[in-house]
GROMACS .gro file of C-alpha atoms in nm:
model
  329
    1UNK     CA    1   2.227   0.248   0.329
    2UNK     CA    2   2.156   0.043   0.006
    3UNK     CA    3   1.861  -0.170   0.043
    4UNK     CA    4   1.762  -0.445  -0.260
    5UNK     CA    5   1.390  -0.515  -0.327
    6UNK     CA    6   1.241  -0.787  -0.552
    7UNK     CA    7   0.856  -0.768  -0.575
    8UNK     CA    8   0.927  -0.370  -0.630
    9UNK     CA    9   0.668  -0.339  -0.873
   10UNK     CA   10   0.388  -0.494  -0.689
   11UNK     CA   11   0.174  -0.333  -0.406
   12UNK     CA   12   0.436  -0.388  -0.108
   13UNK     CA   13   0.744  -0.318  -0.315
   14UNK     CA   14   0.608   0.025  -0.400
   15UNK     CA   15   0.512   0.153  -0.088
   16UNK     CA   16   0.850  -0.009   0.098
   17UNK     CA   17   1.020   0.170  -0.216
   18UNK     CA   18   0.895   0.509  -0.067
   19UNK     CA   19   0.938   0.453   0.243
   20UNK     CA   20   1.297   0.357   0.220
   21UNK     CA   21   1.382   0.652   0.002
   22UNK     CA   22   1.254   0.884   0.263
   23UNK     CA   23   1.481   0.782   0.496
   24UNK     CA   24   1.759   0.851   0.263
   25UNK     CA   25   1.809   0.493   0.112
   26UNK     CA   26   1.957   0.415  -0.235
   27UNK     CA   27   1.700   0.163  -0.362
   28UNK     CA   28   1.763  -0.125  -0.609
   29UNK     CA   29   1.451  -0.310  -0.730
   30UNK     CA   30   1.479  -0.617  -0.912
   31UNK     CA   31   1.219  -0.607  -1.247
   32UNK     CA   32   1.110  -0.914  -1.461
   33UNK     CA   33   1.197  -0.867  -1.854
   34UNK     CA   34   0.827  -0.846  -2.043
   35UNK     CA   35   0.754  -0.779  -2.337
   36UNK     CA   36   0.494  -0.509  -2.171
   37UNK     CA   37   0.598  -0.278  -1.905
   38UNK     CA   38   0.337  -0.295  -1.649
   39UNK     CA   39   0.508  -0.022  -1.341
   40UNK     CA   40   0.212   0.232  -1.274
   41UNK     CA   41   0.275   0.198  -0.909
   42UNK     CA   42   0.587   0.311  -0.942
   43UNK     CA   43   0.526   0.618  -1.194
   44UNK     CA   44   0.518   0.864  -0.941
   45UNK     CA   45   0.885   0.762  -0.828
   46UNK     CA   46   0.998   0.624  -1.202
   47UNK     CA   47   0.885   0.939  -1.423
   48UNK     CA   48   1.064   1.166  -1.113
   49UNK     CA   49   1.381   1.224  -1.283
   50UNK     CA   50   1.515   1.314  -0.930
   51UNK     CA   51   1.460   0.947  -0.846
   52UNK     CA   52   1.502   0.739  -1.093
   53UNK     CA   53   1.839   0.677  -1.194
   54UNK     CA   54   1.994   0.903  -0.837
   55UNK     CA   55   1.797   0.704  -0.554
   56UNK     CA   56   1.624   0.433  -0.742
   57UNK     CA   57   1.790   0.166  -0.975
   58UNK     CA   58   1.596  -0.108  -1.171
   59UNK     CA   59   1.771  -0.429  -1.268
   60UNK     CA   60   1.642  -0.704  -1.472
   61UNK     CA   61   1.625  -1.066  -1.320
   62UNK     CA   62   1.411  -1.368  -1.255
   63UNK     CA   63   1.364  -1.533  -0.998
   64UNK     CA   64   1.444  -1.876  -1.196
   65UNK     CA   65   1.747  -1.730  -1.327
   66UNK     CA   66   2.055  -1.774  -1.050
   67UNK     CA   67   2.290  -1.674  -1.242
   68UNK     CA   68   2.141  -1.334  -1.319
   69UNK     CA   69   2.011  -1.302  -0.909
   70UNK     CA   70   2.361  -1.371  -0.854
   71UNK     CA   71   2.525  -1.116  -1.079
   72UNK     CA   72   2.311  -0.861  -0.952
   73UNK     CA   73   2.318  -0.897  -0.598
   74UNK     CA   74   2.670  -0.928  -0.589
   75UNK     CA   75   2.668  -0.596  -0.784
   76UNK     CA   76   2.461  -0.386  -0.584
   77UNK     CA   77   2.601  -0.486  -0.227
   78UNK     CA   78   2.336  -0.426  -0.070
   79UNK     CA   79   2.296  -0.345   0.323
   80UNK     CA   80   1.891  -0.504   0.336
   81UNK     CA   81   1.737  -0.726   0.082
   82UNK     CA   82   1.350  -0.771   0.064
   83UNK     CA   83   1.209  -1.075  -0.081
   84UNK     CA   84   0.864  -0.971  -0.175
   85UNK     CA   85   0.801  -1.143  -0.535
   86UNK     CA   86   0.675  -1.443  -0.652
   87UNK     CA   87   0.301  -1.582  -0.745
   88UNK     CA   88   0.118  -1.446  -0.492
   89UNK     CA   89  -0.271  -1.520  -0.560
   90UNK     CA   90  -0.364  -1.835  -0.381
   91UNK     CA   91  -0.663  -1.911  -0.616
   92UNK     CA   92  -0.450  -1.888  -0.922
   93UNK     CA   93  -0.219  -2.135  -0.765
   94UNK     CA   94  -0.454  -2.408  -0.723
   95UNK     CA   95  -0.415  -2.361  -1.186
   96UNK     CA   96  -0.060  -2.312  -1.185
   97UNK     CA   97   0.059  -2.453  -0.916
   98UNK     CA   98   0.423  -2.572  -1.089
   99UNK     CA   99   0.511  -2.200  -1.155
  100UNK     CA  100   0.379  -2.098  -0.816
  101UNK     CA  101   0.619  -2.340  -0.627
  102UNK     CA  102   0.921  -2.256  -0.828
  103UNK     CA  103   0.917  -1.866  -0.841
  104UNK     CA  104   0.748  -1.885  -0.472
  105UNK     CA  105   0.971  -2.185  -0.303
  106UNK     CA  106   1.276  -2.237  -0.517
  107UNK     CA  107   1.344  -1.853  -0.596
  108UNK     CA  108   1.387  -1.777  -0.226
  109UNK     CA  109   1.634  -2.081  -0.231
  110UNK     CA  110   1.838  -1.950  -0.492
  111UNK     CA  111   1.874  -1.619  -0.328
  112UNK     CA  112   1.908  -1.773   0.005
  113UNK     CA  113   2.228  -2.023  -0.171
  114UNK     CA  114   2.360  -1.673  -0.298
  115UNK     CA  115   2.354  -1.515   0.023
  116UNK     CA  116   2.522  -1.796   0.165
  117UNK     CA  117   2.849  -1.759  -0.054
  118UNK     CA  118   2.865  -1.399  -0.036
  119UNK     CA  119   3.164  -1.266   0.205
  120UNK     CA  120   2.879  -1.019   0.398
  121UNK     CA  121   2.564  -1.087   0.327
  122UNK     CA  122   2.288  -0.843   0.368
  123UNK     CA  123   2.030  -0.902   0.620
  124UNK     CA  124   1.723  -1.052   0.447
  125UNK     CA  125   1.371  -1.021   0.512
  126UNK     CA  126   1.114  -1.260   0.310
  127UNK     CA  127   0.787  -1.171   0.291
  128UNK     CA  128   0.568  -1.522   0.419
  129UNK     CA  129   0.219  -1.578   0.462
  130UNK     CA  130  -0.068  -1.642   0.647
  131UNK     CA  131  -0.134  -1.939   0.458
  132UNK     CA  132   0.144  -2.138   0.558
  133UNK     CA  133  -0.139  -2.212   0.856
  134UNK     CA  134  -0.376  -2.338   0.612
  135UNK     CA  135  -0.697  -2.446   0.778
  136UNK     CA  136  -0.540  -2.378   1.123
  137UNK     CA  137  -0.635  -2.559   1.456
  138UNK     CA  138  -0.587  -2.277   1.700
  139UNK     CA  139  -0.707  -1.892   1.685
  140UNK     CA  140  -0.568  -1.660   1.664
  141UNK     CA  141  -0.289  -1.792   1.456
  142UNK     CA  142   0.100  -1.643   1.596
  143UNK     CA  143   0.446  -1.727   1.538
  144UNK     CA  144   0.419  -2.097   1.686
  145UNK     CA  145   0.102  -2.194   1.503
  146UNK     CA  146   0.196  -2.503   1.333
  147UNK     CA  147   0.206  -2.465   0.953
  148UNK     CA  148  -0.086  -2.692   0.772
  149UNK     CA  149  -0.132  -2.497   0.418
  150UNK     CA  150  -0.398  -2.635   0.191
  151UNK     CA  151  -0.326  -2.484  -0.100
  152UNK     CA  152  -0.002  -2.504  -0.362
  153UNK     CA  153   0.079  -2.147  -0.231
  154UNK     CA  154   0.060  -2.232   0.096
  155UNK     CA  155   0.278  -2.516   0.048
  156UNK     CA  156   0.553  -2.311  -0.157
  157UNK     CA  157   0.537  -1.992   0.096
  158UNK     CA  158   0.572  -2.262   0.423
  159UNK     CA  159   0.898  -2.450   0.224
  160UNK     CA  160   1.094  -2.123   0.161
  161UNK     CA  161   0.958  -2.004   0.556
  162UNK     CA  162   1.137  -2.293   0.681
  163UNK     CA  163   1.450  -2.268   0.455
  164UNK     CA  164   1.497  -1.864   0.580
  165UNK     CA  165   1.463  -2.028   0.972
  166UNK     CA  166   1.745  -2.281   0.856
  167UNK     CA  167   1.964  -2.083   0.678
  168UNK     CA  168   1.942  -1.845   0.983
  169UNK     CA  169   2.041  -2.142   1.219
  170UNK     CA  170   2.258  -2.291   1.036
  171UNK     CA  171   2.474  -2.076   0.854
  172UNK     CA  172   2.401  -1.734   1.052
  173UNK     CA  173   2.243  -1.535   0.795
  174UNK     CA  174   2.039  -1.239   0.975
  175UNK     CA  175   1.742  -1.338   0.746
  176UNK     CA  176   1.367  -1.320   0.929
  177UNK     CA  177   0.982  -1.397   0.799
  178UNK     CA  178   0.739  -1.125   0.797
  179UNK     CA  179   0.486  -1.349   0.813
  180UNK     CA  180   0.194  -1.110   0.697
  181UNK     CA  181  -0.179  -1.216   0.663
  182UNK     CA  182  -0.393  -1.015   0.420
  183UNK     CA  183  -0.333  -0.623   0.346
  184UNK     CA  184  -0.472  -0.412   0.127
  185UNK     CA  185  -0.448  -0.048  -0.015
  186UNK     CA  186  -0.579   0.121  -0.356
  187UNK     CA  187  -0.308  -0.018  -0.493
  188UNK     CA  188  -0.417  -0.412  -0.444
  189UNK     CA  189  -0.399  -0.610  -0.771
  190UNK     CA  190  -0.780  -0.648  -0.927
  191UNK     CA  191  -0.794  -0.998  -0.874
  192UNK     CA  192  -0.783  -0.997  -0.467
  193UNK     CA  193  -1.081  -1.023  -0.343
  194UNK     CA  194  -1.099  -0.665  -0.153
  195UNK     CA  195  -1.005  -0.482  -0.477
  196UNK     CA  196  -1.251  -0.677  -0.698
  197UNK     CA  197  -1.484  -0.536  -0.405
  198UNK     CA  198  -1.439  -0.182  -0.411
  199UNK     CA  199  -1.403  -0.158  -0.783
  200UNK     CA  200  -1.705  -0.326  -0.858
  201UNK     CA  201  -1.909  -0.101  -0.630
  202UNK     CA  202  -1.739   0.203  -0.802
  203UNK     CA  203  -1.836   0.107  -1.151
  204UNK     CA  204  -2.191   0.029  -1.031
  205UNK     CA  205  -2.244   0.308  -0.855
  206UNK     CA  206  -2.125   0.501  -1.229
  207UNK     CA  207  -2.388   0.288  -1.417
  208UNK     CA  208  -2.057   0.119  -1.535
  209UNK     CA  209  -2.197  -0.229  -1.443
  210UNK     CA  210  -2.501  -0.427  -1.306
  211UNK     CA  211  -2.333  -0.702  -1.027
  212UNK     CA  212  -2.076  -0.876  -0.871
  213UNK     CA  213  -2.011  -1.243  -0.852
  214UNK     CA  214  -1.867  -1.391  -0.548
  215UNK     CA  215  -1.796  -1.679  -0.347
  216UNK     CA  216  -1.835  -1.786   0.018
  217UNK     CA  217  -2.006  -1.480   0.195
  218UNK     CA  218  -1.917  -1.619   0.490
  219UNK     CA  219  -1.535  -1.647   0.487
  220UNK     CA  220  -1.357  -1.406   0.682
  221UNK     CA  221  -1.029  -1.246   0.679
  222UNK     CA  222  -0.776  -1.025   0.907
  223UNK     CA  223  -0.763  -0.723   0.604
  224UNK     CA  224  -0.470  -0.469   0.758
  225UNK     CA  225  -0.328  -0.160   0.571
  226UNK     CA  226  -0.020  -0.243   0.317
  227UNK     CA  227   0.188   0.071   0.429
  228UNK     CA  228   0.166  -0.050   0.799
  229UNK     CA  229   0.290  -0.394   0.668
  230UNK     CA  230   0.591  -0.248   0.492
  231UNK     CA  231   0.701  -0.025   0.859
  232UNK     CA  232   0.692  -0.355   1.042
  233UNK     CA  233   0.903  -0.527   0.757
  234UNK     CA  234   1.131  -0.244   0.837
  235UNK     CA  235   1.151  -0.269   1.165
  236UNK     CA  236   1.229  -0.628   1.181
  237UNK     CA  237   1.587  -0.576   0.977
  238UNK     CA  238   1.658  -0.287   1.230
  239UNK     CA  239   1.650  -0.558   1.569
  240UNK     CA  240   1.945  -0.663   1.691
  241UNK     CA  241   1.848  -0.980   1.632
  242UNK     CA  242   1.624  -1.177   1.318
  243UNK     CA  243   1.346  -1.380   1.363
  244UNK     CA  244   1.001  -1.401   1.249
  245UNK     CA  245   0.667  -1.222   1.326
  246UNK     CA  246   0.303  -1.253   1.245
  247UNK     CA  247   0.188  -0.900   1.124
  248UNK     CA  248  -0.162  -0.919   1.110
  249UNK     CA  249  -0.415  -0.683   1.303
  250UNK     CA  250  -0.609  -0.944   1.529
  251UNK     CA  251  -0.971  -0.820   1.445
  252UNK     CA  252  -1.130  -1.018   1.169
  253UNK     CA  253  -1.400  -0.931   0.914
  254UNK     CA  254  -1.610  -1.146   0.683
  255UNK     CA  255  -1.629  -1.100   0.295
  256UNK     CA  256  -2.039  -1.002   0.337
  257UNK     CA  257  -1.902  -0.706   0.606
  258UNK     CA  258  -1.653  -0.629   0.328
  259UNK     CA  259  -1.958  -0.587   0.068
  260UNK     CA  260  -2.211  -0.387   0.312
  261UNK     CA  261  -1.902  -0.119   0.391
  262UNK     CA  262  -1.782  -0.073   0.008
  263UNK     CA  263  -2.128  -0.028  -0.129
  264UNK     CA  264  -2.261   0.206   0.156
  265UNK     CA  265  -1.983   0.391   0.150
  266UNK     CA  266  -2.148   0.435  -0.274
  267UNK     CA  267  -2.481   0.445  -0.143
  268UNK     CA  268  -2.591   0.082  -0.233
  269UNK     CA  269  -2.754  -0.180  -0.115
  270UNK     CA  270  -2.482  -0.451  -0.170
  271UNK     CA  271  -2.765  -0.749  -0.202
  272UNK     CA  272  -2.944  -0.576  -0.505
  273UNK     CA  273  -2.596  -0.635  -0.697
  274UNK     CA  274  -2.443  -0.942  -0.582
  275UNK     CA  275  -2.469  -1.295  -0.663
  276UNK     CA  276  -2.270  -1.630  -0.531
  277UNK     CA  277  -2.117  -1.854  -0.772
  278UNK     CA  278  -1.969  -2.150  -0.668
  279UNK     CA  279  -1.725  -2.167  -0.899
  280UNK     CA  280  -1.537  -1.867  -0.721
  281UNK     CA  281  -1.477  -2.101  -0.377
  282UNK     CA  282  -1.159  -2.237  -0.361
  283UNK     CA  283  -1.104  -2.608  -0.350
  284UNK     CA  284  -0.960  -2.584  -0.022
  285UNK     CA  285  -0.996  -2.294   0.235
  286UNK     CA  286  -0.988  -2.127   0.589
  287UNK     CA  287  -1.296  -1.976   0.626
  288UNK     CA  288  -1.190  -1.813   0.911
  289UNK     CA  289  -0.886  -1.680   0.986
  290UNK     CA  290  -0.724  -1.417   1.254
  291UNK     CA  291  -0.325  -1.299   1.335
  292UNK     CA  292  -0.197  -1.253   1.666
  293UNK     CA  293   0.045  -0.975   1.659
  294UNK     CA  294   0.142  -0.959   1.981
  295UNK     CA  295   0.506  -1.016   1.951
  296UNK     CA  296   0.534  -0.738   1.683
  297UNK     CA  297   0.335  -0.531   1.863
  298UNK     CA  298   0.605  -0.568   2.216
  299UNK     CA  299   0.931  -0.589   2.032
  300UNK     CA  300   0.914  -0.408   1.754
  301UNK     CA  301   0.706  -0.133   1.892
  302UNK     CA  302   0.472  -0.172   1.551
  303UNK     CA  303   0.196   0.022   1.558
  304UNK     CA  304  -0.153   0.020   1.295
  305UNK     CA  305  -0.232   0.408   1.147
  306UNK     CA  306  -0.478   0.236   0.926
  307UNK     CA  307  -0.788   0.016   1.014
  308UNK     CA  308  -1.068  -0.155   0.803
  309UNK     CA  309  -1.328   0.051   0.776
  310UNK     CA  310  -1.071   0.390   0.646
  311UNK     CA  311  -0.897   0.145   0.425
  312UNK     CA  312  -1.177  -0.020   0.197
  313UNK     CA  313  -1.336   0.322   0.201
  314UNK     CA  314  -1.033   0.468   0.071
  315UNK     CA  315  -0.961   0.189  -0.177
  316UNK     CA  316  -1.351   0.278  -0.310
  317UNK     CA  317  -1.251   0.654  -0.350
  318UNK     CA  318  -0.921   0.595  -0.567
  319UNK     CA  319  -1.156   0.361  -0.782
  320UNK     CA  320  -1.426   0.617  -0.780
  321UNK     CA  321  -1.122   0.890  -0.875
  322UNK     CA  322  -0.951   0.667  -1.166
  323UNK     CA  323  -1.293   0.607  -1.335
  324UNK     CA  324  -1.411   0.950  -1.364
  325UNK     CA  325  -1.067   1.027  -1.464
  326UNK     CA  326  -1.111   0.768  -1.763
  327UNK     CA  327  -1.463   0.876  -1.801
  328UNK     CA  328  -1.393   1.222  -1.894
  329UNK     CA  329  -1.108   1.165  -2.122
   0.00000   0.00000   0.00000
């Protein structure tokens, strides 16, 4: 089995990398050109020169570059293709929200259009979002929630949901949404709001730094584990079938129990070190928000490993770990 990945870089992409591979996939990732080459998550399966180059390729493409998409899907034949990438920080978007809309909308078009013309197409999986719901009007939030995003994200995430839902419909591609609201792992990007979190009550604890500004205390999220995300994105290209599910966890947890759990777990008192600053609140935001996974749960058989409380604490240790590292060198 070949399977195709763009986004392999980032936090899902690396841990759906490894989990392929160990089930004895040949994994192609698809890798922006930079002038830096930013791929620590993927060092330990990059420097393995038992990987790298035997079970895992690397091809450059962008996601606003068709032709290039199109030269290397059609080269790799591949068996599944994972759409992970794009501009994925909903914050950020509200700043570039041109960019966000045509790597996060229009790329998944252009590899949808591809798909389309090729003689056997691979079955596709994109990777949505919970905020495609926006502000929603019902809770918890499943597959039938109507979509209402507030943000340019949102907006760009709930065009290219729809276009996989047509292009399944209407020209019988076996291509789903994984539909996933927030996960996390030690490998979440610093400027999410967990792993700004946990690092922050690392380096404090280490004398590294004094406080933390936030935003709304109150807003709360449905955090799951990345790795358990990944599985279910699995699963769904292994039905008989495609369509979409909601993989969330259904328990939801506000950003003030996110603070008390990351700086107990460091042995601080997470109101001696944190101040609110308005400027971190989003113009526009759910402020609280919870997944119903019920149909991933019954037909895919998807099941959690991970669940808050072991997952911020772990993303607190591999902070804690990587500092001292940095520390004593």
């Amino acid at each position: 089995m070949k399977a195709l990945l763009t986004g392999i870089t980032g936090q899902d992409g690396s841990y759906l990398a490894e989990l392929l591979l160990g089930k004895g996939y040949e994994v192609h990732g698809i890798v922006r050109r930079a002038s830096s080459i930013g791929r620590q998550r993927l060092d330990g399966l990059y420097l393995n020169s038992e990987v790298y180059e035997r079970k895992l390729f690397l091809h450059y493409a962008d996601l606003d570059d068709a032709t290039t998409l199109r030269r290397v899907i059609t080269k790799v034949r591949a068996d599944e293709f994972y759409h992970l990438a794009g501009q994925s920080h909903v914050g950020l978007s509200f700043e570039i929200p041109e960019s966000t809309c045509d790597l996060t909308a229009n790329g998944t078009l252009r590899i949808l259009e591809i798909l389309r013309d090729l003689p056997h197409a691979p079955r596709f999986l994109h990777a949505s979002s919970r905020e495609i719901f926006g502000t929603p009007r019902v809770s918890p939030q499943n597959e039938d929630t109507p979509m209402l995003p507030n943000s340019p994200y949102g907006c760009a995430k709930a065009f290219a949901t729809n276009l996989v839902r047509v292009y399944r419909e209407s020209h019988g591609l076996f291509c789903c949404n994984a539909i996933c609201f927030n996960h996390e792992s030690p490998r979440r990007g610093e400027n999410f709001i967990t792993r700004k979190v946990c690092l922050a009550a690392a380096e404090i604890s280490l004398g590294l730094r004094s406080e933390l500004p936030v935003g709304d205390l109150e807003a709360s999220r449905d955090w799951g584990y990345a790795p358990d995300f990944v599985h279910a994105m699995w699963l769904m290209l292994q039905q008989d079938q495609p369509q979409d599910f909601v993989l969330a966890t259904g328990v939801s947890h506000s950003i003030r129990d996110l603070l008390q759990l990351a700086f107990e777990h460091v042995g601080l008192n997470w109101r001696k070190h944190v101040r609110t600053d308005q400027r971190l609140v989003r113009p526009a935001d759910a402020s609280s928000v919870l997944g119903d996974p019920t149909r991933a749960e019954q037909c895919l058989g998807w099941v959690r490993g991970v669940s808050f409380e072991p997952m911020i604490r772990s993303m607190v240790d591999a902070d804690l770990q990587s500092l001292r590292s940095r520390i004593r060198s």
